C-alpha cells in the first residue's frame, strides 16, 4: 500500500506569494491531520479533518492559512501572502480510525522556504 | 506552554549500549502515549505506544516504562544499533477528548560504532 503522499516535496516562494500544499491520505483512512515542523517550535498541530469534515483548526494561524478536504482522496493547505516565518516542513498524516487513536501515518512532508 | 517535555535534547551512545530517552507531561487527561521515530528527510513513524493503564510495554529492543503518579515515561532502546540513529518524539493524547496529538521537542539519538 502507498503511504501518505505529499506534493511538492520542496517549494520556494517569494515573500507575499501564495503557496498550496497537497496531501493524499492512505486509502480508507478516515482522518487527516496537518502539522508544521520547525527546529524552534518542533511539531505543531495545525488542523484536522474527520470523514472530510473540518473538526479542529485551533492550530492554524489566522487570516493567511486555510485547509480544505474536498474529497476523501486529497487535502490542501493554502498559505496566502507567505512570510519568512512560514518557512517549515509541513507534514500531513492520516489515521485509519475515526476514534482518537494517536496512531498517525505521516507523509514525508513538504518543505516550504519563503525568501 | 509545553505540555510534553523530553530530555535529553541529544544523546550519543555506543553500539550495543542501552539508550534511555525521557519524557514528562502535564495534563492528567492524557491516556495514550505513542513514541515516533523520525529519520532525516522523512516523516515521523509510529514506533511503540503505551496506554496509561499499563506501566510497561515491550516490543523487541524497545521498551516504554510509565509512571502515572509522576507523569513520566521513558523509552529504553537496548543493544542500540547505528540504524537506530534518529530523532525520537514522545507524544500524548486524550483518547476520550480531542484527536490532537501533542508532541514533545524530540531527542536526537546517535549510535556510534
CSV table of C-alpha atoms in Angstrom, one decimal:
chain,number,residue,atom,x,y,z
A,1,UNK,CA,0.0,0.0,0.0
A,2,UNK,CA,1.2,3.5,-0.8
A,3,UNK,CA,1.7,5.7,2.2
A,4,UNK,CA,0.6,9.3,2.6
A,5,UNK,CA,1.7,11.3,-0.4
A,6,UNK,CA,2.6,14.9,-0.2
A,7,UNK,CA,3.4,17.3,-3.0
A,8,UNK,CA,5.5,19.2,-3.7
A,9,UNK,CA,8.4,17.9,-1.6
A,10,UNK,CA,10.1,21.3,-1.9
A,11,UNK,CA,8.7,24.7,-2.6
A,12,UNK,CA,10.4,28.1,-2.7
A,13,UNK,CA,8.3,31.2,-2.7
A,14,UNK,CA,8.9,34.9,-2.5
A,15,UNK,CA,7.6,36.9,0.4
A,16,UNK,CA,3.9,37.8,-0.3
A,17,UNK,CA,3.3,34.9,-2.7
A,18,UNK,CA,0.8,32.1,-2.2
A,19,UNK,CA,1.7,28.5,-1.5
A,20,UNK,CA,-0.5,25.5,-1.9
A,21,UNK,CA,0.5,22.1,-0.5
A,22,UNK,CA,-1.2,18.9,-1.4
A,23,UNK,CA,-1.8,15.7,0.6
A,24,UNK,CA,-3.2,12.3,-0.5
A,25,UNK,CA,-4.0,10.3,2.6
A,26,UNK,CA,-3.8,6.5,2.7
A,27,UNK,CA,-6.9,5.0,1.1
A,28,UNK,CA,-9.5,4.1,3.6
A,29,UNK,CA,-8.3,6.3,6.3
A,30,UNK,CA,-10.9,8.5,8.0
A,31,UNK,CA,-8.9,11.3,9.5
A,32,UNK,CA,-6.4,13.7,8.0
A,33,UNK,CA,-4.1,15.9,10.0
A,34,UNK,CA,-1.7,18.8,9.2
A,35,UNK,CA,1.3,19.5,11.3
A,36,UNK,CA,4.1,22.1,10.9
A,37,UNK,CA,7.7,21.2,11.9
A,38,UNK,CA,10.5,23.7,12.6
A,39,UNK,CA,13.7,23.5,14.6
A,40,UNK,CA,12.5,26.1,17.1
A,41,UNK,CA,8.8,25.1,17.6
A,42,UNK,CA,9.1,21.3,16.9
A,43,UNK,CA,5.9,19.5,15.7
A,44,UNK,CA,2.9,21.9,15.9
A,45,UNK,CA,-0.6,20.7,15.3
A,46,UNK,CA,-2.4,22.9,12.7
A,47,UNK,CA,-5.8,21.2,11.8
A,48,UNK,CA,-7.6,18.0,11.2
A,49,UNK,CA,-10.5,16.5,9.3
A,50,UNK,CA,-12.6,13.6,10.1
A,51,UNK,CA,-14.5,12.0,7.2
A,52,UNK,CA,-13.7,15.2,5.2
A,53,UNK,CA,-15.3,17.5,7.7
A,54,UNK,CA,-13.1,20.1,9.5
A,55,UNK,CA,-13.1,19.2,13.2
A,56,UNK,CA,-10.3,21.3,14.8
A,57,UNK,CA,-8.3,24.1,13.3
A,58,UNK,CA,-7.1,25.5,16.6
A,59,UNK,CA,-3.5,25.5,15.5
A,60,UNK,CA,-4.0,27.3,12.2
A,61,UNK,CA,-2.6,30.9,12.1
A,62,UNK,CA,-5.5,33.1,11.5
A,63,UNK,CA,-6.1,35.0,8.2
A,64,UNK,CA,-3.4,33.6,5.9
A,65,UNK,CA,-3.8,29.8,6.4
A,66,UNK,CA,-6.6,27.7,5.2
A,67,UNK,CA,-7.1,24.0,4.7
A,68,UNK,CA,-9.7,22.0,2.7
A,69,UNK,CA,-10.6,18.4,2.1
A,70,UNK,CA,-12.9,18.4,-1.0
A,71,UNK,CA,-12.9,14.6,-1.2
A,72,UNK,CA,-11.6,11.6,0.6
A,73,UNK,CA,-8.5,11.3,-1.5
A,74,UNK,CA,-6.9,14.7,-1.0
A,75,UNK,CA,-6.5,17.7,1.3
A,76,UNK,CA,-4.8,21.0,0.6
A,77,UNK,CA,-3.1,23.6,2.9
A,78,UNK,CA,-3.0,27.0,1.4
A,79,UNK,CA,-0.9,29.9,2.7
A,80,UNK,CA,-1.6,33.3,1.4
A,81,UNK,CA,0.9,36.2,1.4
A,82,UNK,CA,3.7,33.9,2.7
A,83,UNK,CA,6.1,35.3,5.2
A,84,UNK,CA,9.7,34.1,6.1
A,85,UNK,CA,8.4,32.8,9.4
A,86,UNK,CA,6.2,30.4,7.5
A,87,UNK,CA,9.3,28.5,6.3
A,88,UNK,CA,8.9,25.0,7.7
A,89,UNK,CA,8.3,21.4,6.8
A,90,UNK,CA,4.5,20.9,6.6
A,91,UNK,CA,3.5,17.3,7.4
A,92,UNK,CA,0.3,15.6,6.5
A,93,UNK,CA,-0.8,12.5,8.4
A,94,UNK,CA,-3.8,10.2,8.2
A,95,UNK,CA,-5.4,7.8,10.6
A,96,UNK,CA,-7.4,4.7,9.9
A,97,UNK,CA,-10.0,5.0,12.7
A,98,UNK,CA,-12.4,7.8,13.3
A,99,UNK,CA,-11.6,7.5,17.0
A,100,UNK,CA,-8.8,9.4,18.5
A,101,UNK,CA,-6.1,6.7,18.5
A,102,UNK,CA,-3.0,8.8,18.3
A,103,UNK,CA,-1.8,6.4,15.6
A,104,UNK,CA,-0.9,8.6,12.7
A,105,UNK,CA,0.8,7.8,9.4
A,106,UNK,CA,2.8,10.7,8.2
A,107,UNK,CA,3.9,11.7,4.8
A,108,UNK,CA,7.5,12.8,4.0
A,109,UNK,CA,6.5,16.4,4.2
A,110,UNK,CA,6.6,19.5,2.1
A,111,UNK,CA,9.5,21.8,2.8
A,112,UNK,CA,8.4,25.4,2.3
A,113,UNK,CA,11.1,28.1,2.0
A,114,UNK,CA,10.0,31.7,1.9
A,115,UNK,CA,12.6,34.1,0.7
B,1,UNK,CA,3.2,26.1,27.5
B,2,UNK,CA,4.9,22.9,26.6
B,3,UNK,CA,2.6,20.1,27.6
B,4,UNK,CA,5.0,17.3,26.8
B,5,UNK,CA,8.7,17.6,27.6
B,6,UNK,CA,11.6,15.4,26.6
B,7,UNK,CA,15.2,15.1,27.7
B,8,UNK,CA,17.9,15.0,26.8
B,9,UNK,CA,17.8,17.1,23.7
B,10,UNK,CA,20.5,14.9,22.2
B,11,UNK,CA,22.1,11.6,23.2
B,12,UNK,CA,25.1,9.6,22.0
B,13,UNK,CA,25.6,6.0,22.9
B,14,UNK,CA,27.9,3.3,21.7
B,15,UNK,CA,26.7,0.4,19.6
B,16,UNK,CA,25.4,-2.3,22.0
B,17,UNK,CA,24.6,0.1,24.8
B,18,UNK,CA,21.1,0.9,26.2
B,19,UNK,CA,19.8,4.4,25.3
B,20,UNK,CA,17.3,5.9,27.7
B,21,UNK,CA,15.1,8.7,26.5
B,22,UNK,CA,12.9,10.6,29.0
B,23,UNK,CA,9.5,12.2,28.7
B,24,UNK,CA,7.2,14.0,31.1
B,25,UNK,CA,3.7,15.5,30.7
B,26,UNK,CA,1.4,17.9,32.5
B,27,UNK,CA,-2.1,17.1,31.5
B,28,UNK,CA,-3.6,14.3,33.7
B,29,UNK,CA,-6.2,13.6,31.0
B,30,UNK,CA,-3.6,12.2,28.6
B,31,UNK,CA,-4.1,8.4,28.4
B,32,UNK,CA,-2.2,7.2,25.4
B,33,UNK,CA,1.5,7.8,24.8
B,34,UNK,CA,3.0,6.9,21.4
B,35,UNK,CA,6.6,7.3,20.5
B,36,UNK,CA,7.5,8.3,17.0
B,37,UNK,CA,10.9,7.8,15.2
B,38,UNK,CA,12.0,10.2,12.5
B,39,UNK,CA,14.9,9.9,10.1
B,40,UNK,CA,16.2,12.9,8.2
B,41,UNK,CA,14.1,13.8,5.2
B,42,UNK,CA,11.2,11.5,6.3
B,43,UNK,CA,8.0,12.0,8.3
B,44,UNK,CA,7.7,10.6,11.8
B,45,UNK,CA,6.8,6.9,12.1
B,46,UNK,CA,5.0,5.3,15.0
B,47,UNK,CA,7.4,3.1,16.9
B,48,UNK,CA,5.7,1.9,20.1
B,49,UNK,CA,2.9,3.1,22.3
B,50,UNK,CA,1.6,2.6,25.8
B,51,UNK,CA,-1.8,3.2,27.5
B,52,UNK,CA,-1.9,4.9,30.9
B,53,UNK,CA,-3.4,1.7,32.5
B,54,UNK,CA,-0.1,-0.1,31.8
B,55,UNK,CA,3.3,0.5,33.4
B,56,UNK,CA,5.4,-1.2,30.8
B,57,UNK,CA,5.3,-2.0,27.1
B,58,UNK,CA,7.9,-4.1,25.2
B,59,UNK,CA,8.5,-4.5,21.5
B,60,UNK,CA,11.7,-6.2,20.7
B,61,UNK,CA,14.6,-4.0,21.7
B,62,UNK,CA,12.2,-1.1,22.6
B,63,UNK,CA,10.6,-0.8,26.0
B,64,UNK,CA,8.4,2.0,27.5
B,65,UNK,CA,8.3,2.4,31.2
B,66,UNK,CA,5.4,4.5,32.5
B,67,UNK,CA,4.9,6.2,35.9
B,68,UNK,CA,1.4,7.7,36.1
B,69,UNK,CA,1.8,9.1,39.5
B,70,UNK,CA,4.9,11.1,38.5
B,71,UNK,CA,3.6,11.8,34.9
B,72,UNK,CA,6.8,10.4,33.5
B,73,UNK,CA,7.7,7.9,31.0
B,74,UNK,CA,10.9,6.7,29.3
B,75,UNK,CA,11.9,4.8,26.2
B,76,UNK,CA,14.7,2.2,26.6
B,77,UNK,CA,16.5,1.0,23.5
B,78,UNK,CA,18.6,-2.0,24.3
B,79,UNK,CA,21.5,-3.2,22.2
B,80,UNK,CA,21.5,0.1,20.3
B,81,UNK,CA,22.4,-0.1,16.6
B,82,UNK,CA,23.7,2.5,14.2
B,83,UNK,CA,20.4,2.2,12.3
B,84,UNK,CA,18.6,3.4,15.5
B,85,UNK,CA,20.2,6.9,15.0
B,86,UNK,CA,17.2,9.1,14.6
B,87,UNK,CA,15.1,11.7,16.4
B,88,UNK,CA,12.6,10.3,18.8
B,89,UNK,CA,9.4,12.1,19.7
B,90,UNK,CA,7.3,11.4,22.7
B,91,UNK,CA,3.6,12.2,22.2
B,92,UNK,CA,0.4,12.3,24.2
B,93,UNK,CA,-3.3,12.3,23.6
B,94,UNK,CA,-6.5,12.1,25.5
B,95,UNK,CA,-8.4,9.4,23.5
B,96,UNK,CA,-11.7,10.5,25.0
B,97,UNK,CA,-11.2,14.1,24.0
B,98,UNK,CA,-9.6,15.9,21.1
B,99,UNK,CA,-7.8,13.9,18.4
B,100,UNK,CA,-5.0,16.4,18.7
B,101,UNK,CA,-1.7,14.6,19.3
B,102,UNK,CA,0.7,16.7,21.3
B,103,UNK,CA,4.4,16.1,20.6
B,104,UNK,CA,7.5,16.7,22.8
B,105,UNK,CA,10.5,18.6,21.4
B,106,UNK,CA,12.3,15.3,20.5
B,107,UNK,CA,15.6,13.6,21.4
B,108,UNK,CA,18.2,13.2,18.7
B,109,UNK,CA,19.9,9.8,19.2
B,110,UNK,CA,23.3,9.0,17.7
B,111,UNK,CA,24.6,5.5,18.0
B,112,UNK,CA,28.3,5.3,17.3
B,113,UNK,CA,30.0,2.1,16.2
